[in-house]
Amino acid sequence: KRAAFVIACLLCMAAGPALAEEKVLLNGIDANYPPFAYVDQSGKPSGFDVDAVDWIAAKMGFKVKHVPVDWDGIIPNLLAKKIDFICSGMTITAERSEKVNFTAPYWEVKNVFVTKKDSALKAEEIYGKEVTVGMQAGTSEAKWMADEKEKQGWKFTIKLYDSAPMAIEDLVNGRLDAAAMNYPPARDAEKKRPVQIVGIFGEVEPFGAAVRKEDKELLDTLNKGFELLKADPYWEELIAKHLNK
Ligand code: ARG
């Protein structure tokens, strides 16, 4: 019996690392957030974050799959272990850091107002007017806007959407006077839809990948991965491909 036990243990030890290699880590993405994460015409997850994670996975020796998850429920999904980490245009905030651990910042974004192409509304006029401004629910910019509106007594109405492109569509349809979002998705919209960026607001926000608090090893792996990626020529390639257009 004892020999059988020892043999079983040895088999487990031999199989252990092989099994670990087979494991596919799931990256939760908001697939409606170009240029960071979206699905292309063929239904394939794409974008800056998707490419970055794929490179890191190959370099650090793990398999990864990008799983679209509703943005509003993305952290609950991580905590419920439906996904293993989140690398999908997420701002590192104090509030989120109480629930998850973030990697070091890998990118920084500004926040901007967007209006319809023919609109004369200026960014600085928005605060004091009875206009309607759309933004994605559960974002740091929506929180900033609601907090500041309360503090400053701003007059505009906030309308929340499940995704940034949905706010852009209502802007195009004339149901919104302005939309507010991070610069890169706004720039993406400006290239595809009859809308224009009219000014900046709020704070510069650092993006990080998020893991469950107990997953220290994965956090180290992702941090190391980003460090290696940023030192590799592929990093500049990725920026040119997704962010500098
Ligand atoms: N600054 C925003 C935040 O982290 C961006 C999120 C918008 N959506 C997204 N899929 N990343 O709250």
mmCIF file of C-alpha atoms and ligand atoms in Angstrom:
data_model
loop_
_atom_site.group_PDB
_atom_site.id
_atom_site.type_symbol
_atom_site.label_atom_id
_atom_site.label_comp_id
_atom_site.label_asym_id
_atom_site.label_seq_id
_atom_site.Cartn_x
_atom_site.Cartn_y
_atom_site.Cartn_z
ATOM 1 C CA LYS A 1 0.000 0.000 0.000
ATOM 2 C CA ARG A 2 2.740 2.340 0.962
ATOM 3 C CA ALA A 3 4.597 1.649 -2.286
ATOM 4 C CA ALA A 4 1.436 2.333 -4.250
ATOM 5 C CA PHE A 5 1.040 5.612 -2.398
ATOM 6 C CA VAL A 6 4.613 6.622 -3.166
ATOM 7 C CA ILE A 7 4.181 5.725 -6.830
ATOM 8 C CA ALA A 8 0.937 7.698 -6.988
ATOM 9 C CA CYS A 9 2.737 10.690 -5.473
ATOM 10 C CA LEU A 10 5.575 10.443 -7.939
ATOM 11 C CA LEU A 11 3.103 10.243 -10.815
ATOM 12 C CA CYS A 12 1.337 13.338 -9.525
ATOM 13 C CA MET A 13 4.595 15.220 -9.240
ATOM 14 C CA ALA A 14 5.523 14.237 -12.780
ATOM 15 C CA ALA A 15 2.097 15.120 -14.127
ATOM 16 C CA GLY A 16 1.798 18.299 -12.061
ATOM 17 C CA PRO A 17 3.770 20.760 -14.136
ATOM 18 C CA ALA A 18 2.423 19.233 -17.366
ATOM 19 C CA LEU A 19 -1.118 19.763 -16.141
ATOM 20 C CA ALA A 20 -0.281 23.296 -15.057
ATOM 21 C CA GLU A 21 0.961 23.982 -18.578
ATOM 22 C CA GLU A 22 -2.331 22.755 -20.027
ATOM 23 C CA LYS A 23 -4.356 25.176 -17.927
ATOM 24 C CA VAL A 24 -5.805 28.037 -19.936
ATOM 25 C CA LEU A 25 -6.090 31.339 -18.100
ATOM 26 C CA LEU A 26 -9.176 33.383 -18.907
ATOM 27 C CA ASN A 27 -8.788 37.102 -19.501
ATOM 28 C CA GLY A 28 -12.105 38.902 -19.049
ATOM 29 C CA ILE A 29 -12.603 41.659 -21.624
ATOM 30 C CA ASP A 30 -15.225 44.265 -22.400
ATOM 31 C CA ALA A 31 -15.403 43.465 -26.119
ATOM 32 C CA ASN A 32 -16.937 46.862 -26.881
ATOM 33 C CA TYR A 33 -13.942 48.971 -26.045
ATOM 34 C CA PRO A 34 -11.842 49.636 -29.136
ATOM 35 C CA PRO A 35 -8.911 50.113 -29.474
ATOM 36 C CA PHE A 36 -8.137 48.216 -26.215
ATOM 37 C CA ALA A 37 -10.491 45.256 -26.652
ATOM 38 C CA TYR A 38 -13.129 44.372 -29.242
ATOM 39 C CA VAL A 39 -14.124 41.515 -31.527
ATOM 40 C CA ASP A 40 -13.155 41.915 -35.174
ATOM 41 C CA GLN A 41 -15.404 41.092 -38.175
ATOM 42 C CA SER A 42 -14.515 37.401 -37.895
ATOM 43 C CA GLY A 43 -15.501 37.391 -34.207
ATOM 44 C CA LYS A 44 -11.920 37.195 -32.974
ATOM 45 C CA PRO A 45 -10.942 39.139 -29.824
ATOM 46 C CA SER A 46 -8.593 41.948 -30.883
ATOM 47 C CA GLY A 47 -7.063 45.171 -29.674
ATOM 48 C CA PHE A 48 -4.106 46.584 -27.788
ATOM 49 C CA ASP A 49 -4.795 44.712 -24.558
ATOM 50 C CA VAL A 50 -5.554 41.435 -26.353
ATOM 51 C CA ASP A 51 -2.295 41.599 -28.340
ATOM 52 C CA ALA A 52 -0.317 42.606 -25.252
ATOM 53 C CA VAL A 53 -1.719 39.718 -23.198
ATOM 54 C CA ASP A 54 -1.120 37.223 -26.028
ATOM 55 C CA TRP A 55 2.539 38.291 -26.205
ATOM 56 C CA ILE A 56 2.924 38.083 -22.415
ATOM 57 C CA ALA A 57 1.303 34.636 -22.306
ATOM 58 C CA ALA A 58 3.649 33.303 -24.993
ATOM 59 C CA LYS A 59 6.668 34.844 -23.237
ATOM 60 C CA MET A 60 5.730 33.730 -19.720
ATOM 61 C CA GLY A 61 4.561 30.265 -20.803
ATOM 62 C CA PHE A 62 0.845 30.153 -20.174
ATOM 63 C CA LYS A 63 -2.173 29.694 -22.419
ATOM 64 C CA VAL A 64 -4.805 32.397 -22.499
ATOM 65 C CA LYS A 65 -8.333 32.886 -23.809
ATOM 66 C CA HIS A 66 -10.091 36.252 -23.995
ATOM 67 C CA VAL A 67 -13.638 36.035 -22.703
ATOM 68 C CA PRO A 68 -16.148 38.848 -23.338
ATOM 69 C CA VAL A 69 -17.855 39.871 -20.082
ATOM 70 C CA ASP A 70 -20.283 42.732 -19.388
ATOM 71 C CA TRP A 71 -18.213 45.642 -18.102
ATOM 72 C CA ASP A 72 -20.541 46.339 -15.205
ATOM 73 C CA GLY A 73 -20.098 42.786 -13.872
ATOM 74 C CA ILE A 74 -16.455 42.268 -14.761
ATOM 75 C CA ILE A 75 -14.987 42.529 -11.222
ATOM 76 C CA PRO A 76 -17.760 40.348 -9.675
ATOM 77 C CA ASN A 77 -16.980 37.775 -12.404
ATOM 78 C CA LEU A 78 -13.305 37.848 -11.440
ATOM 79 C CA LEU A 79 -14.110 37.415 -7.740
ATOM 80 C CA ALA A 80 -16.496 34.537 -8.597
ATOM 81 C CA LYS A 81 -13.612 32.855 -10.517
ATOM 82 C CA LYS A 82 -15.478 32.903 -13.840
ATOM 83 C CA ILE A 83 -12.356 34.590 -15.238
ATOM 84 C CA ASP A 84 -8.752 34.622 -13.972
ATOM 85 C CA PHE A 85 -7.758 38.205 -14.628
ATOM 86 C CA ILE A 86 -8.872 41.403 -16.361
ATOM 87 C CA CYS A 87 -6.740 43.217 -18.899
ATOM 88 C CA SER A 88 -9.251 45.399 -20.717
ATOM 89 C CA GLY A 89 -8.789 49.149 -20.433
ATOM 90 C CA MET A 90 -9.339 49.253 -16.698
ATOM 91 C CA THR A 91 -8.317 52.274 -14.639
ATOM 92 C CA ILE A 92 -6.480 51.598 -11.398
ATOM 93 C CA THR A 93 -8.645 53.176 -8.697
ATOM 94 C CA ALA A 94 -8.556 53.118 -4.890
ATOM 95 C CA GLU A 95 -12.103 51.741 -4.806
ATOM 96 C CA ARG A 96 -11.276 48.802 -7.090
ATOM 97 C CA SER A 97 -7.990 48.185 -5.280
ATOM 98 C CA GLU A 98 -9.985 47.234 -2.189
ATOM 99 C CA LYS A 99 -11.351 44.238 -4.102
ATOM 100 C CA VAL A 100 -8.591 43.297 -6.547
ATOM 101 C CA ASN A 101 -4.851 43.722 -7.019
ATOM 102 C CA PHE A 102 -3.548 45.678 -9.983
ATOM 103 C CA THR A 103 -0.317 45.316 -11.931
ATOM 104 C CA ALA A 104 1.906 48.378 -12.275
ATOM 105 C CA PRO A 105 0.322 50.867 -14.721
ATOM 106 C CA TYR A 106 1.024 49.872 -18.328
ATOM 107 C CA TRP A 107 -0.684 52.830 -20.042
ATOM 108 C CA GLU A 108 -2.210 56.238 -19.239
ATOM 109 C CA VAL A 109 -5.262 57.879 -20.724
ATOM 110 C CA LYS A 110 -6.934 61.283 -20.634
ATOM 111 C CA ASN A 111 -10.689 61.844 -20.525
ATOM 112 C CA VAL A 112 -12.484 63.770 -23.268
ATOM 113 C CA PHE A 113 -15.868 65.147 -24.285
ATOM 114 C CA VAL A 114 -17.212 64.141 -27.682
ATOM 115 C CA THR A 115 -19.992 65.921 -29.620
ATOM 116 C CA LYS A 116 -21.718 65.361 -32.949
ATOM 117 C CA LYS A 117 -19.689 66.654 -35.870
ATOM 118 C CA ASP A 118 -21.983 69.637 -36.617
ATOM 119 C CA SER A 119 -22.491 70.606 -32.942
ATOM 120 C CA ALA A 120 -21.330 74.033 -31.751
ATOM 121 C CA LEU A 121 -21.326 72.986 -28.075
ATOM 122 C CA LYS A 122 -17.923 73.687 -26.521
ATOM 123 C CA ALA A 123 -16.422 71.473 -23.822
ATOM 124 C CA GLU A 124 -16.287 74.275 -21.249
ATOM 125 C CA GLU A 125 -19.976 75.110 -21.840
ATOM 126 C CA ILE A 126 -21.164 71.611 -20.961
ATOM 127 C CA TYR A 127 -20.950 71.933 -17.160
ATOM 128 C CA GLY A 128 -23.252 74.927 -16.826
ATOM 129 C CA LYS A 129 -25.904 73.951 -19.371
ATOM 130 C CA GLU A 130 -28.981 71.748 -19.150
ATOM 131 C CA VAL A 131 -27.583 69.294 -21.667
ATOM 132 C CA THR A 132 -27.443 65.486 -21.552
ATOM 133 C CA VAL A 133 -24.067 63.779 -21.397
ATOM 134 C CA GLY A 134 -23.690 60.043 -22.004
ATOM 135 C CA MET A 135 -21.040 57.797 -20.495
ATOM 136 C CA GLN A 136 -20.384 54.139 -19.781
ATOM 137 C CA ALA A 137 -21.788 52.895 -16.458
ATOM 138 C CA GLY A 138 -19.309 51.586 -13.912
ATOM 139 C CA THR A 139 -16.368 53.603 -15.224
ATOM 140 C CA SER A 140 -13.990 55.853 -13.333
ATOM 141 C CA GLU A 141 -14.960 58.796 -15.561
ATOM 142 C CA ALA A 142 -18.682 58.299 -14.796
ATOM 143 C CA LYS A 143 -17.861 58.272 -11.087
ATOM 144 C CA TRP A 144 -15.689 61.399 -11.389
ATOM 145 C CA MET A 145 -18.446 63.163 -13.301
ATOM 146 C CA ALA A 146 -21.192 62.266 -10.796
ATOM 147 C CA ASP A 147 -19.009 63.264 -7.806
ATOM 148 C CA GLU A 148 -17.939 66.593 -9.335
ATOM 149 C CA LYS A 149 -21.462 67.385 -10.556
ATOM 150 C CA GLU A 150 -22.702 66.954 -6.989
ATOM 151 C CA LYS A 151 -19.875 69.079 -5.530
ATOM 152 C CA GLN A 152 -19.998 71.851 -8.130
ATOM 153 C CA GLY A 153 -23.753 71.898 -8.679
ATOM 154 C CA TRP A 154 -23.340 71.368 -12.435
ATOM 155 C CA LYS A 155 -26.583 71.440 -14.415
ATOM 156 C CA PHE A 156 -26.175 68.741 -17.078
ATOM 157 C CA THR A 157 -27.882 65.350 -16.880
ATOM 158 C CA ILE A 158 -25.834 62.150 -16.895
ATOM 159 C CA LYS A 159 -27.130 59.243 -18.984
ATOM 160 C CA LEU A 160 -25.437 55.885 -18.430
ATOM 161 C CA TYR A 161 -24.793 53.231 -21.082
ATOM 162 C CA ASP A 162 -23.548 49.640 -21.054
ATOM 163 C CA SER A 163 -20.728 50.510 -23.454
ATOM 164 C CA ALA A 164 -18.909 53.535 -24.872
ATOM 165 C CA PRO A 165 -19.986 52.841 -28.511
ATOM 166 C CA MET A 166 -23.650 52.841 -27.377
ATOM 167 C CA ALA A 167 -23.213 56.381 -26.057
ATOM 168 C CA ILE A 168 -21.602 57.350 -29.378
ATOM 169 C CA GLU A 169 -24.610 55.955 -31.300
ATOM 170 C CA ASP A 170 -27.060 58.003 -29.218
ATOM 171 C CA LEU A 171 -24.880 61.045 -29.855
ATOM 172 C CA VAL A 172 -25.079 60.423 -33.613
ATOM 173 C CA ASN A 173 -28.858 59.886 -33.346
ATOM 174 C CA GLY A 174 -29.286 63.195 -31.546
ATOM 175 C CA ARG A 175 -30.346 61.696 -28.203
ATOM 176 C CA LEU A 176 -27.289 63.122 -26.439
ATOM 177 C CA ASP A 177 -25.595 66.508 -26.521
ATOM 178 C CA ALA A 178 -22.196 65.082 -25.590
ATOM 179 C CA ALA A 179 -20.483 61.871 -24.562
ATOM 180 C CA ALA A 180 -17.644 61.548 -22.049
ATOM 181 C CA MET A 181 -15.003 58.813 -22.163
ATOM 182 C CA ASN A 182 -11.307 57.961 -22.187
ATOM 183 C CA TYR A 183 -9.411 59.445 -25.125
ATOM 184 C CA PRO A 184 -8.539 56.262 -27.101
ATOM 185 C CA PRO A 185 -12.143 54.997 -27.579
ATOM 186 C CA ALA A 186 -13.182 58.575 -28.403
ATOM 187 C CA ARG A 187 -10.426 58.800 -31.022
ATOM 188 C CA ASP A 188 -11.579 55.448 -32.413
ATOM 189 C CA ALA A 189 -15.155 56.778 -32.676
ATOM 190 C CA GLU A 190 -13.932 59.978 -34.339
ATOM 191 C CA LYS A 191 -12.414 57.892 -37.139
ATOM 192 C CA LYS A 192 -15.558 55.812 -37.700
ATOM 193 C CA ARG A 193 -18.550 58.015 -36.870
ATOM 194 C CA PRO A 194 -19.589 61.665 -37.480
ATOM 195 C CA VAL A 195 -18.379 62.831 -34.057
ATOM 196 C CA GLN A 196 -15.595 65.080 -32.778
ATOM 197 C CA ILE A 197 -13.453 65.392 -29.651
ATOM 198 C CA VAL A 198 -13.982 68.869 -28.198
ATOM 199 C CA GLY A 199 -11.963 68.991 -24.979
ATOM 200 C CA ILE A 200 -10.589 67.188 -21.982
ATOM 201 C CA PHE A 201 -11.924 66.781 -18.428
ATOM 202 C CA GLY A 202 -11.062 65.031 -15.191
ATOM 203 C CA GLU A 203 -7.799 63.325 -14.455
ATOM 204 C CA VAL A 204 -5.177 61.318 -16.302
ATOM 205 C CA GLU A 205 -5.914 57.664 -15.515
ATOM 206 C CA PRO A 206 -3.476 54.748 -15.265
ATOM 207 C CA PHE A 207 -4.535 51.413 -16.757
ATOM 208 C CA GLY A 208 -3.613 48.146 -15.053
ATOM 209 C CA ALA A 209 -4.496 44.454 -15.242
ATOM 210 C CA ALA A 210 -6.463 43.124 -12.264
ATOM 211 C CA VAL A 211 -6.221 39.781 -10.442
ATOM 212 C CA ARG A 212 -7.858 38.333 -7.327
ATOM 213 C CA LYS A 213 -6.070 39.392 -4.130
ATOM 214 C CA GLU A 214 -4.885 35.850 -3.371
ATOM 215 C CA ASP A 215 -3.354 35.290 -6.834
ATOM 216 C CA LYS A 216 0.045 36.743 -6.005
ATOM 217 C CA GLU A 217 1.877 34.485 -8.440
ATOM 218 C CA LEU A 218 -0.281 35.544 -11.380
ATOM 219 C CA LEU A 219 0.204 39.183 -10.420
ATOM 220 C CA ASP A 220 3.997 38.669 -10.483
ATOM 221 C CA THR A 221 3.747 36.864 -13.824
ATOM 222 C CA LEU A 222 1.733 39.688 -15.404
ATOM 223 C CA ASN A 223 3.990 42.379 -13.955
ATOM 224 C CA LYS A 224 7.072 40.578 -15.252
ATOM 225 C CA GLY A 225 5.337 40.075 -18.605
ATOM 226 C CA PHE A 226 4.568 43.776 -18.993
ATOM 227 C CA GLU A 227 8.122 44.650 -17.968
ATOM 228 C CA LEU A 228 9.518 42.385 -20.699
ATOM 229 C CA LEU A 229 6.966 43.582 -23.255
ATOM 230 C CA LYS A 230 7.762 47.243 -22.618
ATOM 231 C CA ALA A 231 11.464 46.537 -23.180
ATOM 232 C CA ASP A 232 10.734 44.710 -26.449
ATOM 233 C CA PRO A 233 10.393 46.423 -29.875
ATOM 234 C CA TYR A 234 6.929 44.815 -30.150
ATOM 235 C CA TRP A 235 5.643 47.354 -27.574
ATOM 236 C CA GLU A 236 6.208 50.294 -29.936
ATOM 237 C CA GLU A 237 4.690 48.256 -32.738
ATOM 238 C CA LEU A 238 1.561 47.679 -30.664
ATOM 239 C CA ILE A 239 1.284 51.369 -29.804
ATOM 240 C CA ALA A 240 1.647 52.329 -33.466
ATOM 241 C CA LYS A 241 -0.894 49.706 -34.529
ATOM 242 C CA HIS A 242 -3.619 50.460 -31.984
ATOM 243 C CA LEU A 243 -3.073 53.766 -30.217
ATOM 244 C CA ASN A 244 -1.214 56.286 -32.368
ATOM 245 C CA LYS A 245 -3.576 56.693 -35.260
HETATM 246 N N1 ARG B 1 -11.576 54.582 -17.286
HETATM 247 C C1 ARG B 1 -12.535 53.552 -17.415
HETATM 248 C C2 ARG B 1 -12.541 52.653 -16.209
HETATM 249 O O1 ARG B 1 -11.655 51.869 -15.967
HETATM 250 C C3 ARG B 1 -12.505 52.807 -18.645
HETATM 251 C C4 ARG B 1 -13.473 51.700 -18.707
HETATM 252 C C5 ARG B 1 -14.316 51.639 -19.878
HETATM 253 N N2 ARG B 1 -14.592 50.361 -20.382
HETATM 254 C C6 ARG B 1 -13.729 49.380 -20.639
HETATM 255 N N3 ARG B 1 -14.137 48.334 -21.177
HETATM 256 N N4 ARG B 1 -12.492 49.421 -20.339
HETATM 257 O O2 ARG B 1 -13.452 52.717 -15.455
#
